[in-house]
Amino acid sequence: MNRHDVQVLLVTEDADLVVTLGHALMTGLSANLTVSDRVEQAGVLAESNSFDVIVASQHVSDGTGLSMLADRSDDAASPVILLDEGMDAQRILTALRLGAADVFVKPFDMPRLVNSVRRAADRRRKHRQDTSRANRLRKVSSRLVKDRKELRDRVDLICRDLVQAYRRLAEKVVEISPGSSEPEKTGELV
């Protein structure tokens, strides 16, 4: 990965977590880290920037990490990794059903968390590439269909012209065929 290749949005009020996770992501992934201490602000940042991954604490003063998952509008949204101090199994399942890429409970295993961010960023990057490729293929296919129609129209026009030319030729052949009033041309000089 190139330096600052992975764009991470960290949503937490925990200053120690910002320092610890920020250091781990910078050294492990050379990530570019943007920090927000509010869910609402994080939503605005996520809409206006292209983050590869969002890492969110479950509890922030103006919302929850789960609310960030529920508010996402499309499948192309950045993957969200949730962090919590004590999620029970039911809330973890709810988070995963809502689309969380991963869930970590304190104490966090930093190498595993960094690997999870890397995997989520790779999936996001692959999704972007696939979407871009599909869009390019759609454009090429559309152009191909349009060009094919134009070519078919031109071939139809040529065929109509040929049919008319053959009709005129047939009419002329009938006009100068034996038994008509015009003398037959033999090609001899007189």
One Martini backbone bead per residue (centre of mass of N, CA, C, O) as a GRO file, in nm:
protein
  190
    1MET     BB    1   0.098   0.035   0.019
    2ASN     BB    2   0.056   0.352   0.014
    3ARG     BB    3   0.091   0.638   0.133
    4HIS     BB    4  -0.214   0.724   0.242
    5ASP     BB    5  -0.419   0.507   0.120
    6VAL     BB    6  -0.568   0.481   0.388
    7GLN     BB    7  -0.894   0.585   0.481
    8VAL     BB    8  -0.974   0.697   0.815
    9LEU     BB    9  -1.256   0.697   1.035
   10LEU     BB   10  -1.269   0.821   1.368
   11VAL     BB   11  -1.522   0.746   1.623
   12THR     BB   12  -1.443   0.934   1.918
   13GLU     BB   13  -1.380   1.043   2.271
   14ASP     BB   14  -1.114   0.878   2.303
   15ALA     BB   15  -0.794   0.986   2.330
   16ASP     BB   16  -0.636   0.722   2.371
   17LEU     BB   17  -0.746   0.579   2.119
   18VAL     BB   18  -0.640   0.776   1.914
   19VAL     BB   19  -0.343   0.730   1.974
   20THR     BB   20  -0.321   0.421   1.957
   21LEU     BB   21  -0.467   0.370   1.684
   22GLY     BB   22  -0.320   0.578   1.518
   23HIS     BB   23  -0.042   0.448   1.545
   24ALA     BB   24  -0.114   0.166   1.436
   25LEU     BB   25  -0.215   0.267   1.153
   26MET     BB   26   0.039   0.424   1.066
   27THR     BB   27   0.240   0.181   1.093
   28GLY     BB   28   0.069  -0.058   0.954
   29LEU     BB   29  -0.074   0.140   0.694
   30SER     BB   30  -0.034   0.439   0.642
   31ALA     BB   31  -0.262   0.605   0.751
   32ASN     BB   32  -0.534   0.826   0.716
   33LEU     BB   33  -0.653   1.023   0.987
   34THR     BB   34  -0.987   1.084   1.096
   35VAL     BB   35  -1.147   1.279   1.355
   36SER     BB   36  -1.445   1.212   1.556
   37ASP     BB   37  -1.681   1.306   1.837
   38ARG     BB   38  -1.929   1.276   1.627
   39VAL     BB   39  -2.181   1.139   1.446
   40GLU     BB   40  -2.278   1.376   1.276
   41GLN     BB   41  -1.999   1.462   1.173
   42ALA     BB   42  -1.928   1.188   1.049
   43GLY     BB   43  -2.152   1.190   0.836
   44VAL     BB   44  -2.049   1.438   0.684
   45LEU     BB   45  -1.767   1.328   0.623
   46ALA     BB   46  -1.861   1.068   0.471
   47GLU     BB   47  -2.009   1.228   0.238
   48SER     BB   48  -1.745   1.423   0.156
   49ASN     BB   49  -1.578   1.158   0.173
   50SER     BB   50  -1.336   0.886   0.099
   51PHE     BB   51  -1.366   0.621   0.288
   52ASP     BB   52  -1.255   0.301   0.360
   53VAL     BB   53  -1.295   0.341   0.683
   54ILE     BB   54  -1.495   0.294   0.982
   55VAL     BB   55  -1.423   0.376   1.322
   56ALA     BB   56  -1.650   0.298   1.597
   57SER     BB   57  -1.788   0.384   1.871
   58GLN     BB   58  -2.064   0.294   2.040
   59HIS     BB   59  -2.009   0.544   2.242
   60VAL     BB   60  -2.157   0.858   2.189
   61SER     BB   61  -2.309   1.143   2.285
   62ASP     BB   62  -2.488   1.158   1.985
   63GLY     BB   63  -2.450   0.832   1.971
   64THR     BB   64  -2.403   0.537   1.767
   65GLY     BB   65  -2.268   0.293   1.583
   66LEU     BB   66  -2.541   0.168   1.505
   67SER     BB   67  -2.660   0.429   1.382
   68MET     BB   68  -2.460   0.439   1.148
   69LEU     BB   69  -2.559   0.179   1.017
   70ALA     BB   70  -2.866   0.256   0.985
   71ASP     BB   71  -2.799   0.533   0.807
   72ARG     BB   72  -2.719   0.390   0.573
   73SER     BB   73  -2.795   0.407   0.213
   74ASP     BB   74  -2.562   0.215   0.091
   75ASP     BB   75  -2.345  -0.034  -0.029
   76ALA     BB   76  -2.100   0.183  -0.085
   77ALA     BB   77  -2.035   0.220   0.187
   78SER     BB   78  -1.841   0.236   0.433
   79PRO     BB   79  -1.699   0.044   0.643
   80VAL     BB   80  -1.781  -0.076   0.977
   81ILE     BB   81  -1.609  -0.057   1.289
   82LEU     BB   82  -1.668  -0.174   1.609
   83LEU     BB   83  -1.645  -0.029   1.943
   84ASP     BB   84  -1.635  -0.182   2.278
   85GLU     BB   85  -1.665  -0.257   2.624
   86GLY     BB   86  -1.965  -0.447   2.635
   87MET     BB   87  -2.078  -0.652   2.430
   88ASP     BB   88  -2.317  -0.849   2.348
   89ALA     BB   89  -2.419  -1.095   2.141
   90GLN     BB   90  -2.674  -0.952   2.036
   91ARG     BB   91  -2.534  -0.683   1.947
   92ILE     BB   92  -2.336  -0.810   1.757
   93LEU     BB   93  -2.547  -0.933   1.567
   94THR     BB   94  -2.683  -0.668   1.497
   95ALA     BB   95  -2.435  -0.534   1.374
   96LEU     BB   96  -2.390  -0.748   1.151
   97ARG     BB   97  -2.675  -0.719   1.022
   98LEU     BB   98  -2.622  -0.403   0.957
   99GLY     BB   99  -2.296  -0.425   0.842
  100ALA     BB  100  -2.064  -0.491   1.000
  101ALA     BB  101  -1.735  -0.580   0.958
  102ASP     BB  102  -1.674  -0.542   1.275
  103VAL     BB  103  -1.610  -0.647   1.626
  104PHE     BB  104  -1.484  -0.483   1.925
  105VAL     BB  105  -1.363  -0.569   2.249
  106LYS     BB  106  -1.258  -0.487   2.535
  107PRO     BB  107  -0.964  -0.550   2.479
  108PHE     BB  108  -0.772  -0.460   2.217
  109ASP     BB  109  -0.642  -0.616   1.930
  110MET     BB  110  -0.441  -0.442   1.737
  111PRO     BB  111  -0.348  -0.633   1.509
  112ARG     BB  112  -0.638  -0.727   1.444
  113LEU     BB  113  -0.755  -0.446   1.386
  114VAL     BB  114  -0.564  -0.372   1.156
  115ASN     BB  115  -0.644  -0.615   0.978
  116SER     BB  116  -0.941  -0.539   0.956
  117VAL     BB  117  -0.893  -0.270   0.815
  118ARG     BB  118  -0.744  -0.382   0.574
  119ARG     BB  119  -0.969  -0.570   0.469
  120ALA     BB  120  -1.186  -0.352   0.440
  121ALA     BB  121  -1.024  -0.175   0.242
  122ASP     BB  122  -0.992  -0.391   0.023
  123ARG     BB  123  -1.294  -0.433  -0.028
  124ARG     BB  124  -1.355  -0.140  -0.101
  125ARG     BB  125  -1.159  -0.119  -0.337
  126LYS     BB  126  -1.281  -0.351  -0.501
  127HIS     BB  127  -1.563  -0.230  -0.526
  128ARG     BB  128  -1.475   0.022  -0.679
  129GLN     BB  129  -1.348  -0.125  -0.918
  130ASP     BB  130  -1.599  -0.284  -1.003
  131THR     BB  131  -1.779  -0.038  -1.048
  132SER     BB  132  -1.603   0.100  -1.257
  133ARG     BB  133  -1.600  -0.132  -1.457
  134ALA     BB  134  -1.906  -0.152  -1.498
  135ASN     BB  135  -1.939   0.136  -1.607
  136ARG     BB  136  -1.753   0.104  -1.849
  137LEU     BB  137  -1.905  -0.135  -1.977
  138ARG     BB  138  -2.172   0.014  -2.014
  139LYS     BB  139  -2.063   0.230  -2.206
  140VAL     BB  140  -1.950   0.040  -2.421
  141SER     BB  141  -2.214  -0.111  -2.477
  142SER     BB  142  -2.378   0.133  -2.562
  143ARG     BB  143  -2.196   0.213  -2.797
  144LEU     BB  144  -2.216  -0.054  -2.949
  145VAL     BB  145  -2.520  -0.048  -2.998
  146LYS     BB  146  -2.523   0.219  -3.150
  147ASP     BB  147  -2.323   0.139  -3.377
  148ARG     BB  148  -2.486  -0.105  -3.476
  149LYS     BB  149  -2.735   0.053  -3.563
  150GLU     BB  150  -2.595   0.238  -3.766
  151LEU     BB  151  -2.488   0.010  -3.944
  152ARG     BB  152  -2.760  -0.119  -4.010
  153ASP     BB  153  -2.877   0.132  -4.148
  154ARG     BB  154  -2.662   0.145  -4.372
  155VAL     BB  155  -2.708  -0.137  -4.489
  156ASP     BB  156  -3.005  -0.094  -4.559
  157LEU     BB  157  -2.954   0.137  -4.758
  158ILE     BB  158  -2.775  -0.020  -4.952
  159CYS     BB  159  -2.980  -0.240  -5.017
  160ARG     BB  160  -3.195  -0.056  -5.138
  161ASP     BB  161  -3.013   0.056  -5.362
  162LEU     BB  162  -2.958  -0.220  -5.494
  163VAL     BB  163  -3.247  -0.294  -5.562
  164GLN     BB  164  -3.299  -0.051  -5.743
  165ALA     BB  165  -3.068  -0.106  -5.941
  166TYR     BB  166  -3.169  -0.388  -6.033
  167ARG     BB  167  -3.437  -0.293  -6.144
  168ARG     BB  168  -3.328  -0.104  -6.358
  169LEU     BB  169  -3.162  -0.320  -6.501
  170ALA     BB  170  -3.398  -0.508  -6.568
  171GLU     BB  171  -3.554  -0.303  -6.737
  172LYS     BB  172  -3.332  -0.266  -6.952
  173VAL     BB  173  -3.311  -0.559  -7.040
  174VAL     BB  174  -3.603  -0.581  -7.136
  175GLU     BB  175  -3.590  -0.350  -7.348
  176ILE     BB  176  -3.321  -0.502  -7.506
  177SER     BB  177  -3.446  -0.744  -7.585
  178PRO     BB  178  -3.548  -0.969  -7.784
  179GLY     BB  179  -3.814  -0.816  -7.970
  180SER     BB  180  -3.744  -0.547  -7.974
  181SER     BB  181  -3.708  -0.237  -8.143
  182GLU     BB  182  -3.422  -0.255  -8.084
  183PRO     BB  183  -3.117  -0.297  -8.168
  184GLU     BB  184  -2.865  -0.504  -8.145
  185LYS     BB  185  -2.574  -0.510  -7.966
  186THR     BB  186  -2.245  -0.648  -8.056
  187GLY     BB  187  -1.964  -0.470  -8.084
  188GLU     BB  188  -1.942  -0.393  -8.373
  189LEU     BB  189  -1.804  -0.232  -8.625
  190VAL     BB  190  -1.930  -0.011  -8.902
   0.00000   0.00000   0.00000
